Structure formats: structure tokens, C-alpha cells
Amino acid sequence: MSQAMHADPGDPPAPAALPAEAVATLVHMDHLGARLKELRKHAGLSLRELARQAEVSPSLVSQIENGKSRPSVSTLYTFARLLSVSVDELFDADEPAADQPPAGAAADHVHDPANAWHPSEYATRISVVHPSHRAHLRMAEGVDWARLSATPERDVNFMKITYAPGAAGTADGSLIAHDGYEYGFVLSGVIEVTVGNEVFVLREGESLGFDSTIPHILRNIGDTDFQGLWFVHGSRH
């Protein structure tokens, strides 16, 4: 006869299992952190030296590299500039797919990206990306960027951006400036875009473009997620 097992009152409580979403988030953070650490070492910079040049604490850099924290948009741009890479190169193309295509999709020419076009003499210049295979950058303040191009590009960044309610490019509201010119189109929600001394509030269907060397910041002032298509073009954006 089997007997029920009882925990010893003196035993420490078993750690609670992390939700699947939390585990996936940690994985994404680990990928970005590992990539930044690799690039930092390739650039010959110590952790403390990168922190000094980026004007952040060494502990923050360590936490980001170890997947325990996320950089803000501003910090990410600073790291990219100091490491002489484009932001597009920081997207992780090897992360696990978040949502697999439905069963049987491989046999469906409508849903299978491999069958979305027929190979031709242009095959090496054409790419199709399924939503489940997009590379992501998940940052602090509820900001998520999904790369819409299949491969990283040096001077072009084509992406879908999501800002949670209240999320902004920097925690303290300071403006960001970087090389390039960017264009945005609102898919849903509302976004406040400050460019220099001008403030624009954009809603679904509206768009804008501006010189990224002008200090700017995006902030979700709505009560739902903001989603938009964003295109940044320029050297080392």
C-alpha cells in the first residue's frame, strides 16, 4: 500500500516554477547580453571601460551581459556606437521561435514562407520572414523591437516596434540622438514623438519622418500597447 509523502516542516519551500513567458523573456535577455559581451570583447574593451564610456555603472553592464537586466533604447544606441556596430546587428537571429506555425502549415503553400515565392534568378536577393522566426530586441521600460528583414543590414533597420503603456525610450525622459533618418507608421495605439522642440501625437494610420540627429524620444501616452512600423536609414544607426 502506497503512503502519501509529506514534506518536512523544516525543509525550505520549493522554488516556484517560472511561467513560460518569464522563461522566454530570460532567454531573450540572455541572447542580447551574450551578444553584447562578445562584441565588447571583440572591441578590446573591459566591462568597466565600456561602462565608463557609456556613462553607466559597471554593475548595469554586468547585469545586462548576464541576462539579469535590459538596456533602455538610449543605452542600446550608446553601446552600438561605442562598439562600432549597427543596432540591427544586435538583434538575435538564433533565439527560439515564440510561436510555431500551425500543424500542417508546411504543406500549405499559403502559410509556408518557403513556398511564398518560387526560386528564380533573384532568389539570393529575396527573403521571406515568418512572424515566429523574427529576431527581437526586448528592452527596459516595456519596449520591444522585432526585425522585419531576414538578415541584419549595416545601414538599414526595418522593424515593428511595440511600446507598453507609459513606456519610453529612456527612463528619465531624456532625448536620444543618433545617425540616420527614420520613418514611422502607426499600426495601433497612440504614440507621442518629441523631436527637438516639437511634440507630435500620432494615432492609427498616421506617419512621420525626421532626422535622427535631432534629439528625440518616443513615449506611449495611451492605455494600450502602441505598435508601429519603423524604418531607420543611415550610417551606424
mmCIF file of C-alpha atoms in Angstrom:
data_model
loop_
_atom_site.group_PDB
_atom_site.id
_atom_site.type_symbol
_atom_site.label_atom_id
_atom_site.label_comp_id
_atom_site.label_asym_id
_atom_site.label_seq_id
_atom_site.Cartn_x
_atom_site.Cartn_y
_atom_site.Cartn_z
ATOM 1 C CA MET A 1 0.000 0.000 0.000
ATOM 2 C CA SER A 2 1.437 3.317 -1.007
ATOM 3 C CA GLN A 3 1.845 6.062 1.552
ATOM 4 C CA ALA A 4 1.494 9.782 0.911
ATOM 5 C CA MET A 5 4.736 11.707 1.047
ATOM 6 C CA HIS A 6 4.782 14.652 3.443
ATOM 7 C CA ALA A 7 7.322 17.464 3.368
ATOM 8 C CA ASP A 8 9.397 18.007 6.460
ATOM 9 C CA PRO A 9 8.228 21.237 8.146
ATOM 10 C CA GLY A 10 11.844 22.241 8.415
ATOM 11 C CA ASP A 11 12.525 21.908 4.712
ATOM 12 C CA PRO A 12 12.788 25.191 2.700
ATOM 13 C CA PRO A 13 9.879 25.780 0.339
ATOM 14 C CA ALA A 14 10.399 24.514 -3.174
ATOM 15 C CA PRO A 15 11.080 27.352 -5.644
ATOM 16 C CA ALA A 16 8.041 28.322 -7.676
ATOM 17 C CA ALA A 17 8.231 27.397 -11.327
ATOM 18 C CA LEU A 18 8.609 30.373 -13.625
ATOM 19 C CA PRO A 19 5.788 30.971 -16.096
ATOM 20 C CA ALA A 20 6.666 30.036 -19.674
ATOM 21 C CA GLU A 21 6.515 33.706 -20.681
ATOM 22 C CA ALA A 22 9.037 34.634 -17.986
ATOM 23 C CA VAL A 23 11.388 31.842 -19.074
ATOM 24 C CA ALA A 24 11.165 33.026 -22.694
ATOM 25 C CA THR A 25 11.946 36.589 -21.597
ATOM 26 C CA LEU A 26 15.054 35.436 -19.723
ATOM 27 C CA VAL A 27 16.214 33.555 -22.809
ATOM 28 C CA HIS A 28 15.799 36.661 -24.976
ATOM 29 C CA MET A 29 17.716 38.753 -22.448
ATOM 30 C CA ASP A 30 20.487 36.152 -22.293
ATOM 31 C CA HIS A 31 20.911 36.290 -26.055
ATOM 32 C CA LEU A 32 21.254 40.069 -26.127
ATOM 33 C CA GLY A 33 23.604 40.028 -23.148
ATOM 34 C CA ALA A 34 25.803 37.348 -24.670
ATOM 35 C CA ARG A 35 25.917 39.248 -27.950
ATOM 36 C CA LEU A 36 26.939 42.481 -26.219
ATOM 37 C CA LYS A 37 29.622 40.678 -24.231
ATOM 38 C CA GLU A 38 31.005 39.094 -27.403
ATOM 39 C CA LEU A 39 31.099 42.455 -29.200
ATOM 40 C CA ARG A 40 32.671 44.186 -26.196
ATOM 41 C CA LYS A 41 35.496 41.657 -26.050
ATOM 42 C CA HIS A 42 35.964 41.830 -29.814
ATOM 43 C CA ALA A 43 36.353 45.617 -29.462
ATOM 44 C CA GLY A 44 39.011 45.087 -26.774
ATOM 45 C CA LEU A 45 37.016 46.889 -24.075
ATOM 46 C CA SER A 46 36.819 45.800 -20.476
ATOM 47 C CA LEU A 47 33.436 45.826 -18.777
ATOM 48 C CA ARG A 48 34.444 48.827 -16.684
ATOM 49 C CA GLU A 49 35.781 50.730 -19.687
ATOM 50 C CA LEU A 50 32.552 50.220 -21.648
ATOM 51 C CA ALA A 51 30.585 51.352 -18.607
ATOM 52 C CA ARG A 52 32.786 54.440 -18.264
ATOM 53 C CA GLN A 53 32.399 55.423 -21.912
ATOM 54 C CA ALA A 54 28.657 54.755 -21.858
ATOM 55 C CA GLU A 55 28.335 56.728 -18.594
ATOM 56 C CA VAL A 56 26.554 53.893 -16.824
ATOM 57 C CA SER A 57 27.564 51.763 -13.843
ATOM 58 C CA PRO A 58 29.718 48.641 -14.317
ATOM 59 C CA SER A 59 27.048 46.692 -12.408
ATOM 60 C CA LEU A 60 24.449 47.640 -15.028
ATOM 61 C CA VAL A 61 26.676 46.414 -17.862
ATOM 62 C CA SER A 62 27.320 43.199 -15.918
ATOM 63 C CA GLN A 63 23.597 42.651 -15.313
ATOM 64 C CA ILE A 64 22.803 43.215 -18.991
ATOM 65 C CA GLU A 65 25.549 40.853 -20.152
ATOM 66 C CA ASN A 66 24.368 38.180 -17.700
ATOM 67 C CA GLY A 67 20.752 38.465 -18.791
ATOM 68 C CA LYS A 68 19.550 39.950 -15.495
ATOM 69 C CA SER A 69 18.610 43.368 -16.827
ATOM 70 C CA ARG A 70 17.656 45.079 -20.078
ATOM 71 C CA PRO A 71 19.132 48.238 -21.581
ATOM 72 C CA SER A 72 16.966 51.203 -22.427
ATOM 73 C CA VAL A 73 16.716 52.323 -26.045
ATOM 74 C CA SER A 74 19.152 55.141 -25.283
ATOM 75 C CA THR A 75 21.685 52.788 -23.662
ATOM 76 C CA LEU A 76 21.375 50.338 -26.549
ATOM 77 C CA TYR A 77 22.195 53.068 -29.078
ATOM 78 C CA THR A 78 25.150 54.124 -26.937
ATOM 79 C CA PHE A 79 26.505 50.566 -26.790
ATOM 80 C CA ALA A 80 26.093 50.178 -30.558
ATOM 81 C CA ARG A 81 28.010 53.401 -31.186
ATOM 82 C CA LEU A 82 30.834 52.530 -28.804
ATOM 83 C CA LEU A 83 31.152 49.004 -30.212
ATOM 84 C CA SER A 84 31.044 50.269 -33.818
ATOM 85 C CA VAL A 85 28.055 48.140 -34.828
ATOM 86 C CA SER A 86 24.593 48.985 -36.048
ATOM 87 C CA VAL A 87 21.606 48.418 -33.784
ATOM 88 C CA ASP A 88 20.315 45.987 -36.397
ATOM 89 C CA GLU A 89 23.304 43.730 -35.688
ATOM 90 C CA LEU A 90 22.233 43.392 -32.050
ATOM 91 C CA PHE A 91 19.026 41.576 -32.951
ATOM 92 C CA ASP A 92 19.310 37.904 -32.139
ATOM 93 C CA ALA A 93 18.529 35.697 -35.120
ATOM 94 C CA ASP A 94 19.156 32.449 -33.237
ATOM 95 C CA GLU A 95 16.555 32.772 -30.491
ATOM 96 C CA PRO A 96 13.847 30.070 -30.254
ATOM 97 C CA ALA A 97 10.662 30.770 -32.136
ATOM 98 C CA ALA A 98 7.944 32.167 -29.865
ATOM 99 C CA ASP A 99 5.032 30.878 -31.901
ATOM 100 C CA GLN A 100 5.431 27.916 -34.197
ATOM 101 C CA PRO A 101 3.366 27.775 -37.403
ATOM 102 C CA PRO A 102 0.203 25.684 -37.057
ATOM 103 C CA ALA A 103 0.415 21.943 -37.694
ATOM 104 C CA GLY A 104 0.235 21.107 -41.343
ATOM 105 C CA ALA A 105 1.345 24.563 -42.405
ATOM 106 C CA ALA A 106 4.416 23.125 -44.133
ATOM 107 C CA ALA A 107 2.115 21.524 -46.679
ATOM 108 C CA ASP A 108 0.108 24.696 -47.132
ATOM 109 C CA HIS A 109 1.618 26.924 -49.819
ATOM 110 C CA VAL A 110 -0.251 29.925 -48.403
ATOM 111 C CA HIS A 111 1.279 29.755 -44.913
ATOM 112 C CA ASP A 112 4.667 28.181 -45.516
ATOM 113 C CA PRO A 113 7.155 31.053 -46.070
ATOM 114 C CA ALA A 114 9.368 28.699 -48.068
ATOM 115 C CA ASN A 115 6.588 28.440 -50.629
ATOM 116 C CA ALA A 116 5.609 32.100 -50.595
ATOM 117 C CA TRP A 117 7.623 32.632 -53.753
ATOM 118 C CA HIS A 118 9.202 30.410 -56.357
ATOM 119 C CA PRO A 119 13.026 30.456 -56.617
ATOM 120 C CA SER A 120 14.332 32.297 -59.629
ATOM 121 C CA GLU A 121 17.410 34.177 -60.722
ATOM 122 C CA TYR A 122 16.520 36.712 -57.984
ATOM 123 C CA ALA A 123 16.473 34.134 -55.173
ATOM 124 C CA THR A 124 19.614 35.423 -53.473
ATOM 125 C CA ARG A 125 18.079 38.902 -53.256
ATOM 126 C CA ILE A 126 14.667 37.905 -51.882
ATOM 127 C CA SER A 127 13.749 36.815 -48.370
ATOM 128 C CA VAL A 128 10.563 35.969 -46.503
ATOM 129 C CA VAL A 129 10.314 36.005 -42.711
ATOM 130 C CA HIS A 130 7.570 34.176 -40.809
ATOM 131 C CA PRO A 131 6.376 36.019 -37.649
ATOM 132 C CA SER A 132 7.568 33.138 -35.462
ATOM 133 C CA HIS A 133 11.121 33.496 -36.808
ATOM 134 C CA ARG A 134 11.624 37.227 -36.361
ATOM 135 C CA ALA A 135 14.636 38.405 -34.396
ATOM 136 C CA HIS A 136 13.753 40.546 -31.375
ATOM 137 C CA LEU A 137 15.249 43.107 -29.057
ATOM 138 C CA ARG A 138 13.403 43.360 -25.741
ATOM 139 C CA MET A 139 14.499 46.335 -23.712
ATOM 140 C CA ALA A 140 13.726 48.083 -20.454
ATOM 141 C CA GLU A 141 10.583 50.145 -19.989
ATOM 142 C CA GLY A 142 8.378 47.714 -21.921
ATOM 143 C CA VAL A 143 9.927 48.317 -25.361
ATOM 144 C CA ASP A 144 10.076 45.504 -27.921
ATOM 145 C CA TRP A 145 11.555 45.696 -31.420
ATOM 146 C CA ALA A 146 11.002 42.917 -33.969
ATOM 147 C CA ARG A 147 13.219 42.943 -37.052
ATOM 148 C CA LEU A 148 11.181 42.544 -40.239
ATOM 149 C CA SER A 149 14.143 41.884 -42.517
ATOM 150 C CA ALA A 150 15.587 38.383 -42.699
ATOM 151 C CA THR A 151 19.179 39.423 -42.095
ATOM 152 C CA PRO A 152 20.920 42.306 -40.306
ATOM 153 C CA GLU A 153 21.809 45.252 -42.506
ATOM 154 C CA ARG A 154 24.535 47.794 -41.837
ATOM 155 C CA ASP A 155 22.708 50.993 -42.729
ATOM 156 C CA VAL A 156 19.041 49.989 -42.651
ATOM 157 C CA ASN A 157 16.759 48.875 -39.825
ATOM 158 C CA PHE A 158 13.223 47.760 -40.758
ATOM 159 C CA MET A 159 11.176 46.730 -37.729
ATOM 160 C CA LYS A 160 7.877 46.511 -35.902
ATOM 161 C CA ILE A 161 8.040 48.318 -32.577
ATOM 162 C CA THR A 162 5.842 47.824 -29.524
ATOM 163 C CA TYR A 163 5.715 50.174 -26.531
ATOM 164 C CA ALA A 164 3.733 49.194 -23.440
ATOM 165 C CA PRO A 165 1.561 51.904 -21.819
ATOM 166 C CA GLY A 166 3.865 54.525 -20.306
ATOM 167 C CA ALA A 167 6.974 53.096 -21.988
ATOM 168 C CA ALA A 168 9.548 55.476 -23.427
ATOM 169 C CA GLY A 169 12.984 55.372 -24.995
ATOM 170 C CA THR A 170 14.688 56.424 -21.747
ATOM 171 C CA ALA A 171 13.743 56.002 -18.115
ATOM 172 C CA ASP A 172 14.336 59.657 -17.265
ATOM 173 C CA GLY A 173 12.725 61.144 -20.371
ATOM 174 C CA SER A 174 15.998 62.425 -21.822
ATOM 175 C CA LEU A 175 16.153 62.760 -25.595
ATOM 176 C CA ILE A 176 18.154 60.474 -27.895
ATOM 177 C CA ALA A 177 20.180 61.449 -30.974
ATOM 178 C CA HIS A 178 21.917 59.155 -33.448
ATOM 179 C CA ASP A 179 22.902 58.979 -37.109
ATOM 180 C CA GLY A 180 20.264 58.387 -39.748
ATOM 181 C CA TYR A 181 16.753 59.327 -40.797
ATOM 182 C CA GLU A 182 13.711 57.463 -39.552
ATOM 183 C CA TYR A 183 10.146 56.946 -40.684
ATOM 184 C CA GLY A 184 7.266 55.608 -38.616
ATOM 185 C CA PHE A 185 3.726 54.378 -39.324
ATOM 186 C CA VAL A 186 1.203 53.750 -36.530
ATOM 187 C CA LEU A 187 -0.494 50.350 -36.655
ATOM 188 C CA SER A 188 -2.406 50.701 -33.387
ATOM 189 C CA GLY A 189 -2.439 52.726 -30.192
ATOM 190 C CA VAL A 190 -1.072 56.215 -29.715
ATOM 191 C CA ILE A 191 2.497 57.491 -29.503
ATOM 192 C CA GLU A 192 3.929 60.855 -28.508
ATOM 193 C CA VAL A 193 7.039 61.715 -30.502
ATOM 194 C CA THR A 194 9.216 64.607 -29.351
ATOM 195 C CA VAL A 195 11.694 65.863 -31.964
ATOM 196 C CA GLY A 196 13.726 68.814 -30.792
ATOM 197 C CA ASN A 197 11.209 71.357 -29.508
ATOM 198 C CA GLU A 198 8.295 69.847 -31.427
ATOM 199 C CA VAL A 199 5.832 67.338 -29.958
ATOM 200 C CA PHE A 200 3.658 65.155 -32.186
ATOM 201 C CA VAL A 201 0.866 62.806 -31.093
ATOM 202 C CA LEU A 202 0.266 60.078 -33.665
ATOM 203 C CA ARG A 203 -2.643 57.653 -33.868
ATOM 204 C CA GLU A 204 -3.573 54.695 -36.043
ATOM 205 C CA GLY A 205 -2.885 55.304 -39.725
ATOM 206 C CA GLU A 206 -0.695 58.378 -39.185
ATOM 207 C CA SER A 207 3.001 58.548 -40.002
ATOM 208 C CA LEU A 208 6.032 60.787 -39.727
ATOM 209 C CA GLY A 209 9.663 61.074 -40.698
ATOM 210 C CA PHE A 210 12.518 63.003 -39.111
ATOM 211 C CA ASP A 211 16.274 63.446 -38.985
ATOM 212 C CA SER A 212 17.535 61.192 -36.194
ATOM 213 C CA THR A 213 20.426 63.529 -35.402
ATOM 214 C CA ILE A 214 17.802 65.839 -33.862
ATOM 215 C CA PRO A 215 17.346 64.778 -30.208
ATOM 216 C CA HIS A 216 14.088 62.846 -29.936
ATOM 217 C CA ILE A 217 12.106 60.371 -27.865
ATOM 218 C CA LEU A 218 9.042 58.143 -28.280
ATOM 219 C CA ARG A 219 6.569 57.666 -25.445
ATOM 220 C CA ASN A 220 3.344 55.659 -25.286
ATOM 221 C CA ILE A 221 0.831 58.032 -23.686
ATOM 222 C CA GLY A 222 -2.129 55.695 -24.217
ATOM 223 C CA ASP A 223 -3.589 52.947 -22.036
ATOM 224 C CA THR A 224 -2.965 50.127 -24.542
ATOM 225 C CA ASP A 225 0.138 48.851 -26.337
ATOM 226 C CA PHE A 226 1.424 51.002 -29.176
ATOM 227 C CA GLN A 227 2.502 49.141 -32.308
ATOM 228 C CA GLY A 228 4.118 50.696 -35.335
ATOM 229 C CA LEU A 229 6.272 50.022 -38.367
ATOM 230 C CA TRP A 230 9.616 51.794 -38.134
ATOM 231 C CA PHE A 231 12.336 52.264 -40.727
ATOM 232 C CA VAL A 232 15.691 53.784 -39.818
ATOM 233 C CA HIS A 233 18.159 54.544 -42.589
ATOM 234 C CA GLY A 234 21.631 55.927 -42.167
ATOM 235 C CA SER A 235 25.182 55.125 -41.202
ATOM 236 C CA ARG A 236 25.539 53.193 -37.929
ATOM 237 C CA HIS A 237 22.012 53.994 -36.736
#
